[in-house]
PDB file of C-alpha atoms in Angstrom:
ATOM      1  CA  VAL A   1     -22.607  68.899  78.231  1.00 52.00           C
ATOM      2  CA  GLU A   2     -25.609  67.243  80.635  1.00 48.00           C
ATOM      3  CA  GLU A   3     -28.406  68.732  80.547  1.00 59.00           C
ATOM      4  CA  ALA A   4     -28.782  69.919  84.522  1.00 70.00           C
ATOM      5  CA  ILE A   5     -32.618  68.711  85.719  1.00 78.00           C
ATOM      6  CA  PRO A   6     -34.769  71.268  87.862  1.00 80.00           C
ATOM      7  CA  PHE A   7     -34.940  71.305  91.161  1.00 75.00           C
ATOM      8  CA  ALA A   8     -37.657  71.321  92.541  1.00 76.00           C
ATOM      9  CA  MET A   9     -36.681  72.730  96.745  1.00 76.00           C
ATOM     10  CA  VAL A  10     -33.837  75.229  96.766  1.00 81.00           C
ATOM     11  CA  GLU A  11     -31.816  76.128  99.037  1.00 84.00           C
ATOM     12  CA  SER A  12     -32.401  80.178  98.598  1.00 87.00           C
ATOM     13  CA  LYS A  13     -36.066  80.498  97.002  1.00 88.00           C
ATOM     14  CA  PRO A  14     -35.757  82.451  93.546  1.00 90.00           C
ATOM     15  CA  SER A  15     -37.044  85.821  93.664  1.00 91.00           C
ATOM     16  CA  PHE A  16     -39.596  88.046  91.625  1.00 93.00           C
ATOM     17  CA  MET A  17     -39.144  91.823  92.398  1.00 88.00           C
ATOM     18  CA  GLY A  18     -38.212  91.629  95.704  1.00 85.00           C
ATOM     19  CA  GLY A  19     -40.912  88.922  96.304  1.00 85.00           C
ATOM     20  CA  GLY A  20     -41.887  85.829  95.704  1.00 78.00           C
ATOM     21  CA  GLN A  21     -44.400  83.823  94.003  1.00 81.00           C
ATOM     22  CA  ASN A  22     -47.254  86.234  95.857  1.00 88.00           C
ATOM     23  CA  GLU A  23     -45.178  89.180  93.939  1.00 93.00           C
ATOM     24  CA  PHE A  24     -45.379  87.662  90.175  1.00 94.00           C
ATOM     25  CA  SER A  25     -48.950  86.984  91.061  1.00 93.00           C
ATOM     26  CA  LYS A  26     -50.070  90.507  91.123  1.00 94.00           C
ATOM     27  CA  TRP A  27     -47.785  90.974  88.415  1.00 95.00           C
ATOM     28  CA  VAL A  28     -49.588  88.503  86.572  1.00 96.00           C
ATOM     29  CA  GLY A  29     -53.396  89.685  87.217  1.00 94.00           C
ATOM     30  CA  LYS A  30     -52.509  93.258  86.461  1.00 95.00           C
ATOM     31  CA  ASN A  31     -50.908  91.987  82.902  1.00 97.00           C
ATOM     32  CA  LEU A  32     -53.695  90.110  82.085  1.00 95.00           C
ATOM     33  CA  VAL A  33     -55.625  91.058  79.607  1.00 95.00           C
ATOM     34  CA  TYR A  34     -59.096  88.999  80.010  1.00 95.00           C
ATOM     35  CA  PRO A  35     -60.061  87.857  76.214  1.00 95.00           C
ATOM     36  CA  GLU A  36     -63.326  88.777  75.051  1.00 95.00           C
ATOM     37  CA  ILE A  37     -64.759  85.729  73.558  1.00 94.00           C
ATOM     38  CA  ALA A  38     -64.467  83.702  77.605  1.00 94.00           C
ATOM     39  CA  LYS A  39     -66.393  86.938  79.070  1.00 94.00           C
ATOM     40  CA  GLU A  40     -68.897  86.766  76.349  1.00 94.00           C
ATOM     41  CA  ASN A  41     -69.208  83.219  77.596  1.00 94.00           C
ATOM     42  CA  GLY A  42     -68.841  83.423  81.434  1.00 95.00           C
ATOM     43  CA  VAL A  43     -65.676  81.185  81.193  1.00 95.00           C
ATOM     44  CA  GLN A  44     -63.525  81.655  84.528  1.00 95.00           C
ATOM     45  CA  GLY A  45     -61.522  79.677  86.988  1.00 96.00           C
ATOM     46  CA  LYS A  46     -58.123  78.716  87.044  1.00 97.00           C
ATOM     47  CA  VAL A  47     -55.409  77.822  84.796  1.00 98.00           C
ATOM     48  CA  ILE A  48     -52.273  75.179  86.135  1.00 98.00           C
ATOM     49  CA  LEU A  49     -49.291  76.552  84.558  1.00 98.00           C
ATOM     50  CA  SER A  50     -46.100  74.666  84.670  1.00 97.00           C
ATOM     51  CA  PHE A  51     -42.659  76.580  83.551  1.00 96.00           C
ATOM     52  CA  THR A  52     -38.789  76.190  84.383  1.00 94.00           C
ATOM     53  CA  LEU A  53     -37.137  78.891  85.985  1.00 94.00           C
ATOM     54  CA  THR A  54     -33.514  79.355  84.845  1.00 94.00           C
ATOM     55  CA  ALA A  55     -30.266  79.864  86.368  1.00 93.00           C
ATOM     56  CA  GLU A  56     -30.280  83.162  84.980  1.00 95.00           C
ATOM     57  CA  GLY A  57     -33.746  83.933  86.010  1.00 94.00           C
ATOM     58  CA  GLU A  58     -35.611  83.661  83.026  1.00 96.00           C
ATOM     59  CA  ILE A  59     -38.888  81.817  82.487  1.00 96.00           C
ATOM     60  CA  THR A  60     -38.911  78.745  80.249  1.00 96.00           C
ATOM     61  CA  ASN A  61     -40.700  75.517  79.110  1.00 96.00           C
ATOM     62  CA  ILE A  62     -44.031  77.373  79.745  1.00 98.00           C
ATOM     63  CA  LYS A  63     -46.899  73.967  79.449  1.00 97.00           C
ATOM     64  CA  VAL A  64     -50.393  73.938  80.768  1.00 98.00           C
ATOM     65  CA  VAL A  65     -50.845  71.637  83.369  1.00 97.00           C
ATOM     66  CA  ARG A  66     -54.472  72.129  83.719  1.00 97.00           C
ATOM     67  CA  GLY A  67     -56.509  74.089  80.989  1.00 97.00           C
ATOM     68  CA  ILE A  68     -60.363  75.576  81.498  1.00 96.00           C
ATOM     69  CA  ASP A  69     -60.377  77.362  77.578  1.00 95.00           C
ATOM     70  CA  PRO A  70     -57.973  77.925  74.744  1.00 96.00           C
ATOM     71  CA  ALA A  71     -58.375  81.946  74.939  1.00 96.00           C
ATOM     72  CA  LEU A  72     -57.419  81.522  79.041  1.00 97.00           C
ATOM     73  CA  ASP A  73     -55.010  79.314  78.662  1.00 97.00           C
ATOM     74  CA  LYS A  74     -53.311  81.273  75.792  1.00 97.00           C
ATOM     75  CA  GLU A  75     -53.789  83.966  77.224  1.00 97.00           C
ATOM     76  CA  ALA A  76     -51.811  82.502  80.694  1.00 97.00           C
ATOM     77  CA  VAL A  77     -48.973  81.436  78.833  1.00 98.00           C
ATOM     78  CA  ARG A  78     -48.392  84.771  77.286  1.00 98.00           C
ATOM     79  CA  VAL A  79     -48.291  87.049  80.393  1.00 97.00           C
ATOM     80  CA  VAL A  80     -46.332  84.241  82.131  1.00 97.00           C
ATOM     81  CA  SER A  81     -43.987  84.091  78.996  1.00 97.00           C
ATOM     82  CA  LYS A  82     -43.175  88.400  79.605  1.00 97.00           C
ATOM     83  CA  SER A  83     -42.258  88.009  82.461  1.00 95.00           C
ATOM     84  CA  PRO A  84     -39.597  90.468  84.076  1.00 95.00           C
ATOM     85  CA  LYS A  85     -35.919  88.569  84.583  1.00 95.00           C
ATOM     86  CA  TRP A  86     -36.183  87.144  88.298  1.00 95.00           C
ATOM     87  CA  GLU A  87     -33.369  86.996  90.425  1.00 93.00           C
ATOM     88  CA  PRO A  88     -33.027  82.405  90.076  1.00 91.00           C
ATOM     89  CA  GLY A  89     -32.793  80.204  92.772  1.00 89.00           C
ATOM     90  CA  LYS A  90     -29.534  78.746  94.904  1.00 90.00           C
ATOM     91  CA  GLN A  91     -28.194  75.604  95.674  1.00 87.00           C
ATOM     92  CA  ARG A  92     -24.480  75.515  97.762  1.00 89.00           C
ATOM     93  CA  ASP A  93     -24.925  79.419  95.955  1.00 88.00           C
ATOM     94  CA  ARG A  94     -25.047  78.769  92.663  1.00 90.00           C
ATOM     95  CA  ALA A  95     -27.733  79.920  90.448  1.00 91.00           C
ATOM     96  CA  VAL A  96     -29.474  76.892  89.910  1.00 92.00           C
ATOM     97  CA  LYS A  97     -33.023  75.774  87.815  1.00 92.00           C
ATOM     98  CA  VAL A  98     -36.117  75.373  89.352  1.00 92.00           C
ATOM     99  CA  GLN A  99     -39.876  73.988  88.272  1.00 93.00           C
ATOM    100  CA  PHE A 100     -42.847  75.824  89.219  1.00 92.00           C
ATOM    101  CA  ILE A 101     -46.337  75.168  88.908  1.00 93.00           C
ATOM    102  CA  PHE A 102     -47.940  78.655  89.163  1.00 95.00           C
ATOM    103  CA  PRO A 103     -52.021  78.880  89.097  1.00 96.00           C
ATOM    104  CA  VAL A 104     -53.329  81.706  86.741  1.00 96.00           C
ATOM    105  CA  HIS A 105     -57.022  82.752  88.329  1.00 95.00           C
ATOM    106  CA  PHE A 106     -59.522  84.111  85.881  1.00 95.00           C
ATOM    107  CA  GLN A 107     -62.664  85.981  87.594  1.00 92.00           C
ATOM    108  CA  LEU A 108     -65.498  87.478  85.922  1.00 88.00           C
ATOM    109  CA  ARG A 109     -66.309  91.107  87.658  1.00 80.00           C
TER     110      ARG A 109
END
């Protein structure tokens, strides 16, 4: 069986809890735990992740595209990997894999 290449654009975008990427960003923000070592060192910024959303609505193949600090990179991957299932993207009324590039923001308050 050939492995399908994930889509970058689809007719019907994936949905997270009734919303899109904005809803997912809010969920990620609520579930992030700022690593103490990064707080102590005043490290903040944006970790860019790539991942695949399967036809079953699960996140797989998470990779750090651009990191800022090992502790923050690890936390971003941890939170995204705990994501609840999504409503998958569709192409010609069929659920398909979709590739995402997703920023995770770390900001000290």
